[in-house]
PDB file of C-alpha atoms in Angstrom:
ATOM      1  CA  MET A   1      -3.283  80.018 107.439  1.00 33.00           C
ATOM      2  CA  GLU A   2      -4.177  76.654 105.991  1.00 35.00           C
ATOM      3  CA  ALA A   3      -7.710  75.553 105.103  1.00 39.00           C
ATOM      4  CA  LEU A   4      -9.345  72.498 103.615  1.00 36.00           C
ATOM      5  CA  LEU A   5     -10.516  73.336 100.118  1.00 42.00           C
ATOM      6  CA  TYR A   6     -13.558  71.899  98.351  1.00 40.00           C
ATOM      7  CA  PRO A   7     -14.049  72.412  94.593  1.00 42.00           C
ATOM      8  CA  GLU A   8     -17.715  71.389  94.780  1.00 43.00           C
ATOM      9  CA  VAL A   9     -18.737  74.384  96.927  1.00 42.00           C
ATOM     10  CA  PRO A  10     -20.947  76.594  94.700  1.00 44.00           C
ATOM     11  CA  LEU A  11     -19.784  80.155  94.143  1.00 45.00           C
ATOM     12  CA  ASP A  12     -23.205  81.809  94.207  1.00 45.00           C
ATOM     13  CA  GLN A  13     -24.334  81.116  97.768  1.00 46.00           C
ATOM     14  CA  PRO A  14     -25.883  84.352  99.042  1.00 45.00           C
ATOM     15  CA  SER A  15     -24.478  85.900 102.198  1.00 48.00           C
ATOM     16  CA  PRO A  16     -26.950  86.643 105.037  1.00 49.00           C
ATOM     17  CA  THR A  17     -25.997  90.315 104.738  1.00 51.00           C
ATOM     18  CA  GLY A  18     -26.263  90.362 100.947  1.00 55.00           C
ATOM     19  CA  ALA A  19     -22.510  90.826 100.571  1.00 71.00           C
ATOM     20  CA  GLN A  20     -20.537  88.781  98.099  1.00 81.00           C
ATOM     21  CA  PRO A  21     -19.352  85.605  99.890  1.00 90.00           C
ATOM     22  CA  ALA A  22     -15.667  85.070 100.569  1.00 94.00           C
ATOM     23  CA  TYR A  23     -13.708  81.863  99.994  1.00 94.00           C
ATOM     24  CA  TRP A  24     -10.313  80.457 100.792  1.00 97.00           C
ATOM     25  CA  VAL A  25      -8.995  79.343  97.408  1.00 97.00           C
ATOM     26  CA  GLY A  26      -5.960  77.705  95.888  1.00 96.00           C
ATOM     27  CA  PRO A  27      -3.674  77.429  94.099  1.00 97.00           C
ATOM     28  CA  ARG A  28      -2.887  81.093  94.546  1.00 97.00           C
ATOM     29  CA  HIS A  29      -1.113  81.423  91.176  1.00 98.00           C
ATOM     30  CA  LEU A  30      -4.538  80.931  89.523  1.00 98.00           C
ATOM     31  CA  ALA A  31      -6.593  82.899  92.069  1.00 97.00           C
ATOM     32  CA  GLY A  32      -6.382  86.314  90.367  1.00 97.00           C
ATOM     33  CA  ASP A  33      -6.281  89.658  92.157  1.00 97.00           C
ATOM     34  CA  ASP A  34      -9.857  89.722  93.540  1.00 96.00           C
ATOM     35  CA  GLY A  35     -10.470  92.890  91.509  1.00 94.00           C
ATOM     36  CA  HIS A  36      -8.539  94.983  94.051  1.00 94.00           C
ATOM     37  CA  LEU A  37      -4.916  94.859  92.951  1.00 96.00           C
ATOM     38  CA  TYR A  38      -4.292  98.540  93.678  1.00 95.00           C
ATOM     39  CA  ASP A  39      -5.597  98.521  97.255  1.00 95.00           C
ATOM     40  CA  ALA A  40      -4.030  95.123  97.966  1.00 96.00           C
ATOM     41  CA  VAL A  41      -0.608  96.641  97.269  1.00 97.00           C
ATOM     42  CA  ALA A  42      -1.031 100.310  98.217  1.00 96.00           C
ATOM     43  CA  ASP A  43      -2.245  99.665 101.761  1.00 96.00           C
ATOM     44  CA  PRO A  44       0.759  97.503 102.764  1.00 97.00           C
ATOM     45  CA  LEU A  45       3.129 100.051 101.195  1.00 97.00           C
ATOM     46  CA  SER A  46       1.552 102.745 103.327  1.00 96.00           C
ATOM     47  CA  GLY A  47       2.113 100.513 106.348  1.00 97.00           C
ATOM     48  CA  LEU A  48       5.801 100.280 105.428  1.00 97.00           C
ATOM     49  CA  GLY A  49       6.042 104.069 105.442  1.00 97.00           C
ATOM     50  CA  TRP A  50       6.135 104.592 101.691  1.00 98.00           C
ATOM     51  CA  THR A  51       4.863 107.975 100.502  1.00 96.00           C
ATOM     52  CA  SER A  52       2.200 108.123  97.795  1.00 94.00           C
ATOM     53  CA  LEU A  53       1.957 110.823  95.150  1.00 92.00           C
ATOM     54  CA  ALA A  54      -0.944 111.080  92.700  1.00 87.00           C
ATOM     55  CA  ILE A  55      -0.053 112.248  89.206  1.00 80.00           C
ATOM     56  CA  VAL A  56      -3.099 113.470  87.315  1.00 75.00           C
ATOM     57  CA  ARG A  57      -3.163 114.717  83.745  1.00 68.00           C
ATOM     58  CA  GLY A  58      -6.321 116.088  82.227  1.00 60.00           C
ATOM     59  CA  ARG A  59      -8.164 119.031  80.748  1.00 59.00           C
ATOM     60  CA  HIS A  60      -9.342 121.908  82.902  1.00 58.00           C
ATOM     61  CA  GLU A  61     -11.401 124.694  81.385  1.00 64.00           C
ATOM     62  CA  PRO A  62     -11.559 128.213  82.871  1.00 68.00           C
ATOM     63  CA  ASP A  63     -14.266 128.569  85.535  1.00 71.00           C
ATOM     64  CA  GLU A  64     -14.825 124.807  85.460  1.00 67.00           C
ATOM     65  CA  ALA A  65     -15.823 123.151  88.734  1.00 72.00           C
ATOM     66  CA  PRO A  66     -13.274 120.622  90.063  1.00 65.00           C
ATOM     67  CA  GLU A  67     -15.805 117.786  89.835  1.00 66.00           C
ATOM     68  CA  ASP A  68     -16.275 118.508  86.119  1.00 66.00           C
ATOM     69  CA  ARG A  69     -12.606 118.269  85.251  1.00 61.00           C
ATOM     70  CA  GLN A  70     -11.824 115.753  82.501  1.00 62.00           C
ATOM     71  CA  VAL A  71      -9.105 113.453  83.814  1.00 57.00           C
ATOM     72  CA  LEU A  72      -7.348 111.844  80.876  1.00 55.00           C
ATOM     73  CA  ARG A  73      -4.746 109.767  82.715  1.00 59.00           C
ATOM     74  CA  SER A  74      -3.846 109.233  86.324  1.00 74.00           C
ATOM     75  CA  THR A  75      -1.084 107.281  88.052  1.00 86.00           C
ATOM     76  CA  VAL A  76      -0.058 106.874  91.669  1.00 92.00           C
ATOM     77  CA  LEU A  77       3.609 106.753  92.644  1.00 95.00           C
ATOM     78  CA  HIS A  78       4.679 105.132  95.934  1.00 96.00           C
ATOM     79  CA  ILE A  79       8.216 105.960  97.134  1.00 97.00           C
ATOM     80  CA  SER A  80      10.189 104.280  99.913  1.00 97.00           C
ATOM     81  CA  PRO A  81      11.513 106.467 102.766  1.00 97.00           C
ATOM     82  CA  ASP A  82      15.093 106.262 101.432  1.00 96.00           C
ATOM     83  CA  THR A  83      13.856 106.983  97.852  1.00 96.00           C
ATOM     84  CA  LEU A  84      15.885 104.045  96.515  1.00 97.00           C
ATOM     85  CA  ARG A  85      12.795 102.095  95.461  1.00 97.00           C
ATOM     86  CA  TRP A  86       9.386 102.965  94.109  1.00 96.00           C
ATOM     87  CA  ALA A  87       6.220 101.358  92.779  1.00 97.00           C
ATOM     88  CA  GLN A  88       3.870 103.040  90.327  1.00 94.00           C
ATOM     89  CA  TRP A  89       0.272 102.169  89.517  1.00 94.00           C
ATOM     90  CA  VAL A  90       0.127 102.773  85.771  1.00 89.00           C
ATOM     91  CA  LEU A  91      -2.967 100.897  84.631  1.00 88.00           C
ATOM     92  CA  ALA A  92      -4.830 104.128  83.837  1.00 78.00           C
ATOM     93  CA  ASP A  93      -1.916 105.658  81.935  1.00 76.00           C
ATOM     94  CA  GLU A  94      -1.962 103.773  78.622  1.00 69.00           C
ATOM     95  CA  PRO A  95       0.696 101.247  79.643  1.00 71.00           C
ATOM     96  CA  PHE A  96       2.388  98.855  77.275  1.00 78.00           C
ATOM     97  CA  HIS A  97       1.381  95.198  77.298  1.00 83.00           C
ATOM     98  CA  LEU A  98       2.831  91.884  78.425  1.00 82.00           C
ATOM     99  CA  GLY A  99       1.214  88.780  76.978  1.00 79.00           C
ATOM    100  CA  ASP A 100      -1.513  91.029  75.509  1.00 87.00           C
ATOM    101  CA  LEU A 101      -2.289  92.299  79.028  1.00 92.00           C
ATOM    102  CA  PRO A 102      -1.746  95.900  80.193  1.00 93.00           C
ATOM    103  CA  ILE A 103       0.797  96.656  82.891  1.00 92.00           C
ATOM    104  CA  ALA A 104      -0.796  97.511  86.242  1.00 95.00           C
ATOM    105  CA  TRP A 105       2.242  98.002  88.535  1.00 96.00           C
ATOM    106  CA  GLN A 106       5.797  98.988  87.680  1.00 94.00           C
ATOM    107  CA  VAL A 107       8.377  98.510  90.445  1.00 97.00           C
ATOM    108  CA  SER A 108      11.874  99.986  90.244  1.00 95.00           C
ATOM    109  CA  ALA A 109      15.000 100.437  92.350  1.00 96.00           C
ATOM    110  CA  ARG A 110      18.271 102.329  92.081  1.00 94.00           C
ATOM    111  CA  ALA A 111      21.680 101.895  93.679  1.00 92.00           C
ATOM    112  CA  ASP A 112      21.927 105.365  95.243  1.00 91.00           C
ATOM    113  CA  THR A 113      20.216 108.738  95.288  1.00 91.00           C
ATOM    114  CA  SER A 114      22.835 110.402  93.077  1.00 90.00           C
ATOM    115  CA  SER A 115      21.230 108.971  89.952  1.00 85.00           C
ATOM    116  CA  PRO A 116      17.592 109.460  88.947  1.00 86.00           C
ATOM    117  CA  LEU A 117      17.689 106.326  86.782  1.00 87.00           C
ATOM    118  CA  ALA A 118      16.478 102.935  87.928  1.00 91.00           C
ATOM    119  CA  ALA A 119      18.980 100.089  88.041  1.00 92.00           C
ATOM    120  CA  TRP A 120      16.163  97.671  87.232  1.00 94.00           C
ATOM    121  CA  SER A 121      12.399  97.557  86.861  1.00 93.00           C
ATOM    122  CA  ALA A 122       9.749  94.850  87.140  1.00 95.00           C
ATOM    123  CA  TYR A 123       6.273  94.853  85.617  1.00 95.00           C
ATOM    124  CA  PHE A 124       3.054  93.161  86.694  1.00 96.00           C
ATOM    125  CA  THR A 125      -0.279  92.909  84.880  1.00 96.00           C
ATOM    126  CA  PRO A 126      -3.749  92.669  86.426  1.00 96.00           C
ATOM    127  CA  ASN A 127      -4.611  89.324  88.037  1.00 97.00           C
ATOM    128  CA  VAL A 128      -1.153  88.852  89.524  1.00 98.00           C
ATOM    129  CA  PRO A 129      -2.203  87.810  93.046  1.00 98.00           C
ATOM    130  CA  GLY A 130      -1.874  90.794  95.350  1.00 98.00           C
ATOM    131  CA  GLU A 131      -0.298  88.657  98.075  1.00 98.00           C
ATOM    132  CA  VAL A 132       2.537  87.731  95.720  1.00 98.00           C
ATOM    133  CA  LEU A 133       3.288  91.290  94.712  1.00 98.00           C
ATOM    134  CA  VAL A 134       3.178  92.413  98.355  1.00 98.00           C
ATOM    135  CA  ASP A 135       5.648  89.701  99.396  1.00 98.00           C
ATOM    136  CA  PHE A 136       7.963  90.846  96.610  1.00 98.00           C
ATOM    137  CA  LEU A 137       7.710  94.481  97.752  1.00 98.00           C
ATOM    138  CA  VAL A 138       8.243  93.588 101.409  1.00 98.00           C
ATOM    139  CA  ALA A 139      11.439  91.782 100.402  1.00 97.00           C
ATOM    140  CA  LEU A 140      12.459  94.799  98.330  1.00 98.00           C
ATOM    141  CA  ASP A 141      11.765  97.141 101.254  1.00 98.00           C
ATOM    142  CA  ALA A 142      13.966  95.025 103.542  1.00 96.00           C
ATOM    143  CA  CYS A 143      17.012  95.191 101.220  1.00 93.00           C
ATOM    144  CA  ASP A 144      19.832  97.476 102.319  1.00 91.00           C
ATOM    145  CA  GLN A 145      21.093  97.574  98.728  1.00 92.00           C
ATOM    146  CA  PRO A 146      18.130  96.920  96.412  1.00 94.00           C
ATOM    147  CA  ALA A 147      20.229  97.017  93.244  1.00 90.00           C
ATOM    148  CA  VAL A 148      22.852  94.502  94.411  1.00 87.00           C
ATOM    149  CA  PRO A 149      22.228  90.786  93.724  1.00 86.00           C
ATOM    150  CA  LEU A 150      22.864  88.524  96.710  1.00 85.00           C
ATOM    151  CA  ALA A 151      22.392  85.147  95.042  1.00 88.00           C
ATOM    152  CA  GLY A 152      22.357  83.352  91.709  1.00 91.00           C
ATOM    153  CA  PRO A 153      19.410  82.272  89.548  1.00 94.00           C
ATOM    154  CA  GLU A 154      19.331  78.804  91.147  1.00 96.00           C
ATOM    155  CA  LEU A 155      17.679  80.385  94.195  1.00 97.00           C
ATOM    156  CA  VAL A 156      14.595  81.245  92.126  1.00 97.00           C
ATOM    157  CA  LEU A 157      14.114  77.693  90.887  1.00 97.00           C
ATOM    158  CA  ASP A 158      14.735  76.283  94.360  1.00 97.00           C
ATOM    159  CA  ALA A 159      11.995  78.553  95.714  1.00 97.00           C
ATOM    160  CA  VAL A 160       9.330  76.962  93.492  1.00 98.00           C
ATOM    161  CA  ALA A 161      10.737  73.426  93.626  1.00 97.00           C
ATOM    162  CA  VAL A 162      10.146  73.392  97.390  1.00 97.00           C
ATOM    163  CA  HIS A 163       6.429  73.823  96.649  1.00 97.00           C
ATOM    164  CA  GLY A 164       6.261  71.045  94.094  1.00 97.00           C
ATOM    165  CA  TRP A 165       6.883  72.920  90.854  1.00 98.00           C
ATOM    166  CA  LEU A 166       8.683  70.982  88.142  1.00 97.00           C
ATOM    167  CA  ARG A 167      11.851  71.999  86.390  1.00 96.00           C
ATOM    168  CA  ASP A 168      11.639  72.160  82.616  1.00 94.00           C
ATOM    169  CA  ILE A 169      13.108  69.030  81.018  1.00 93.00           C
ATOM    170  CA  ASP A 170      14.869  71.002  78.285  1.00 92.00           C
ATOM    171  CA  GLN A 171      15.946  73.931  80.495  1.00 92.00           C
ATOM    172  CA  PRO A 172      16.305  72.598  84.059  1.00 92.00           C
ATOM    173  CA  GLN A 173      18.554  75.512  85.046  1.00 93.00           C
ATOM    174  CA  ALA A 174      16.322  78.213  83.603  1.00 95.00           C
ATOM    175  CA  ALA A 175      12.631  77.279  83.741  1.00 97.00           C
ATOM    176  CA  ALA A 176       9.955  75.639  85.864  1.00 97.00           C
ATOM    177  CA  THR A 177       6.195  75.085  85.790  1.00 97.00           C
ATOM    178  CA  ASP A 178       3.511  74.204  88.296  1.00 97.00           C
ATOM    179  CA  PRO A 179       2.287  70.571  88.363  1.00 96.00           C
ATOM    180  CA  THR A 180      -0.761  71.426  86.228  1.00 94.00           C
ATOM    181  CA  PHE A 181       1.402  73.137  83.569  1.00 95.00           C
ATOM    182  CA  THR A 182      -0.638  76.356  83.712  1.00 96.00           C
ATOM    183  CA  SER A 183       1.848  78.741  85.361  1.00 97.00           C
ATOM    184  CA  HIS A 184       5.433  79.173  84.245  1.00 97.00           C
ATOM    185  CA  LEU A 185       8.696  80.770  85.351  1.00 97.00           C
ATOM    186  CA  SER A 186      11.539  81.249  82.898  1.00 96.00           C
ATOM    187  CA  LEU A 187      14.923  82.960  82.688  1.00 96.00           C
ATOM    188  CA  GLY A 188      15.400  84.228  79.152  1.00 89.00           C
ATOM    189  CA  GLU A 189      15.542  87.191  76.825  1.00 83.00           C
ATOM    190  CA  VAL A 190      13.775  90.220  78.237  1.00 80.00           C
ATOM    191  CA  PRO A 191      10.848  91.608  76.197  1.00 72.00           C
ATOM    192  CA  HIS A 192      11.173  94.996  74.525  1.00 69.00           C
ATOM    193  CA  LEU A 193      10.431  98.115  76.607  1.00 65.00           C
ATOM    194  CA  ILE A 194      11.567  96.487  79.867  1.00 66.00           C
ATOM    195  CA  GLN A 195      13.767  99.142  81.465  1.00 63.00           C
ATOM    196  CA  ASP A 196      17.123  98.086  82.855  1.00 60.00           C
ATOM    197  CA  ALA A 197      20.519  99.604  83.582  1.00 58.00           C
ATOM    198  CA  ASP A 198      22.311  96.819  81.711  1.00 56.00           C
ATOM    199  CA  PRO A 199      23.655  98.636  78.608  1.00 52.00           C
ATOM    200  CA  ARG A 200      22.995  95.561  76.484  1.00 53.00           C
ATOM    201  CA  ALA A 201      19.275  96.270  76.844  1.00 51.00           C
ATOM    202  CA  LEU A 202      19.799  99.332  74.628  1.00 48.00           C
ATOM    203  CA  THR A 203      22.528  98.130  72.275  1.00 52.00           C
ATOM    204  CA  THR A 204      21.269  94.668  71.324  1.00 53.00           C
ATOM    205  CA  GLU A 205      20.574  94.310  67.618  1.00 55.00           C
ATOM    206  CA  ALA A 206      17.342  92.805  66.324  1.00 54.00           C
ATOM    207  CA  ASP A 207      19.046  89.493  65.485  1.00 56.00           C
ATOM    208  CA  GLU A 208      21.003  89.254  68.761  1.00 61.00           C
ATOM    209  CA  ALA A 209      19.944  87.748  72.078  1.00 60.00           C
ATOM    210  CA  GLY A 210      19.460  90.426  74.696  1.00 68.00           C
ATOM    211  CA  PRO A 211      20.222  90.169  78.414  1.00 78.00           C
ATOM    212  CA  ALA A 212      18.339  87.472  80.294  1.00 87.00           C
ATOM    213  CA  GLY A 213      15.721  88.286  82.897  1.00 91.00           C
ATOM    214  CA  TRP A 214      12.974  86.370  84.691  1.00 95.00           C
ATOM    215  CA  GLN A 215       9.498  86.113  83.172  1.00 95.00           C
ATOM    216  CA  ALA A 216       6.426  84.557  84.782  1.00 97.00           C
ATOM    217  CA  TRP A 217       2.937  83.990  83.440  1.00 97.00           C
ATOM    218  CA  ALA A 218      -0.214  81.896  83.809  1.00 97.00           C
ATOM    219  CA  GLN A 219      -1.989  80.433  80.789  1.00 96.00           C
ATOM    220  CA  PRO A 220      -5.081  78.441  81.851  1.00 93.00           C
ATOM    221  CA  ALA A 221      -5.165  76.396  78.628  1.00 90.00           C
ATOM    222  CA  LEU A 222      -2.944  75.860  75.613  1.00 87.00           C
ATOM    223  CA  GLY A 223      -3.618  78.651  73.139  1.00 88.00           C
ATOM    224  CA  ALA A 224      -5.806  80.547  75.619  1.00 91.00           C
ATOM    225  CA  PRO A 225      -5.078  84.152  76.659  1.00 94.00           C
ATOM    226  CA  CYS A 226      -2.757  84.625  79.629  1.00 96.00           C
ATOM    227  CA  LEU A 227      -4.407  85.205  82.997  1.00 97.00           C
ATOM    228  CA  TRP A 228      -1.492  87.378  84.144  1.00 97.00           C
ATOM    229  CA  ALA A 229       2.148  88.069  83.317  1.00 96.00           C
ATOM    230  CA  ALA A 230       5.184  89.481  85.117  1.00 96.00           C
ATOM    231  CA  SER A 231       8.566  90.545  83.789  1.00 95.00           C
ATOM    232  CA  PHE A 232      11.778  91.405  85.651  1.00 96.00           C
ATOM    233  CA  GLY A 233      14.617  93.387  84.115  1.00 91.00           C
ATOM    234  CA  ALA A 234      17.928  91.582  83.631  1.00 90.00           C
ATOM    235  CA  SER A 235      19.487  93.416  86.580  1.00 90.00           C
ATOM    236  CA  ALA A 236      16.704  92.553  89.054  1.00 93.00           C
ATOM    237  CA  PRO A 237      18.390  90.686  91.946  1.00 95.00           C
ATOM    238  CA  HIS A 238      17.666  86.962  91.892  1.00 96.00           C
ATOM    239  CA  ASP A 239      16.979  86.930  95.638  1.00 96.00           C
ATOM    240  CA  LEU A 240      14.102  89.352  95.138  1.00 97.00           C
ATOM    241  CA  VAL A 241      12.709  87.343  92.227  1.00 97.00           C
ATOM    242  CA  ALA A 242      12.962  84.310  94.499  1.00 98.00           C
ATOM    243  CA  ALA A 243      10.721  86.059  97.035  1.00 98.00           C
ATOM    244  CA  PHE A 244       8.147  86.562  94.278  1.00 98.00           C
ATOM    245  CA  ALA A 245       8.512  82.938  93.137  1.00 98.00           C
ATOM    246  CA  ALA A 246       8.194  81.517  96.646  1.00 98.00           C
ATOM    247  CA  SER A 247       4.979  83.434  97.269  1.00 98.00           C
ATOM    248  CA  LEU A 248       3.567  82.617  93.826  1.00 98.00           C
ATOM    249  CA  SER A 249       4.066  78.875  94.316  1.00 98.00           C
ATOM    250  CA  SER A 250       2.969  78.832  97.964  1.00 97.00           C
ATOM    251  CA  THR A 251       0.388  76.179  98.843  1.00 96.00           C
ATOM    252  CA  ALA A 252      -1.287  78.416 101.433  1.00 96.00           C
ATOM    253  CA  PRO A 253      -4.802  79.444 100.311  1.00 96.00           C
ATOM    254  CA  VAL A 254      -5.797  83.068  99.727  1.00 97.00           C
ATOM    255  CA  LEU A 255      -9.030  84.896 100.487  1.00 97.00           C
ATOM    256  CA  ARG A 256     -11.157  85.783  97.474  1.00 96.00           C
ATOM    257  CA  ARG A 257     -14.613  87.116  96.675  1.00 95.00           C
ATOM    258  CA  VAL A 258     -14.080  87.409  92.917  1.00 94.00           C
ATOM    259  CA  LEU A 259     -12.573  84.501  90.983  1.00 95.00           C
ATOM    260  CA  PRO A 260     -11.158  84.717  87.452  1.00 96.00           C
ATOM    261  CA  GLU A 261     -13.608  83.231  84.982  1.00 94.00           C
ATOM    262  CA  ALA A 262     -10.792  81.460  83.134  1.00 94.00           C
ATOM    263  CA  THR A 263      -9.648  79.504  86.203  1.00 95.00           C
ATOM    264  CA  GLN A 264     -12.788  79.007  88.309  1.00 91.00           C
ATOM    265  CA  GLU A 265     -12.971  75.321  87.453  1.00 91.00           C
ATOM    266  CA  ARG A 266      -9.328  74.804  88.390  1.00 93.00           C
ATOM    267  CA  LEU A 267      -9.569  76.370  91.859  1.00 95.00           C
ATOM    268  CA  LEU A 268     -10.204  74.541  95.096  1.00 95.00           C
ATOM    269  CA  ARG A 269     -12.283  76.578  97.524  1.00 93.00           C
ATOM    270  CA  ALA A 270     -13.804  76.571 100.982  1.00 94.00           C
ATOM    271  CA  PRO A 271     -16.151  79.118 102.576  1.00 92.00           C
ATOM    272  CA  ALA A 272     -14.276  81.660 104.667  1.00 89.00           C
ATOM    273  CA  SER A 273     -16.928  81.603 107.387  1.00 76.00           C
TER     274      SER A 273
END
């Protein structure tokens, strides 16, 4: 759905019902997650038939009422019907960080059910637009072989170039940025702690270059904190990363009630009603 977007529309217009007003905003790569990244992803996964399993760890004293239980950490695991792919909400479980931001979702896939280990994993922090993560998961769900790459890395760069993103002058075959130079996509060394079946991820020495994987992030201003970050293991199929990239760079507006403070001035918006 396309909509005309007006940056001069004030954000604090009260709704007749008292509810927070909704806006169509763009570009989506700076629109944030509307404060509902879990629901935005979990509901579509349920629609795809994925099973959810809550994992709760806490302290329970004898004779203690259930409502008084002290929950220390809690995650939710969503598993596809064939059990070859899964997505876990880990924000409440002391996750590691990407770009100084905690991981919110971890997505993994394996080649077959004979091995409990993931062939690759991808990680997404808060403020990754929910629509983008859902499009990635829908593409993952549709794969017959989610651990088998069907295309080369050029497909990822083509996906964003179609929407006007610019290839990096120094690395035209490995990096691109949006026209405002705030969001970036790069194929390079994978950060530490990114799980992957490529044995080089475990054997690389400190002074050696590790396997290359796709990284994406938004940085509203030079030297400013990242708005969001995403990291894909080296074995993540390029065609699936391309689905993420195509959605991230899409020019179609997204519906939002809550806008990131760091990018409010950069967003175009129009009332949703």
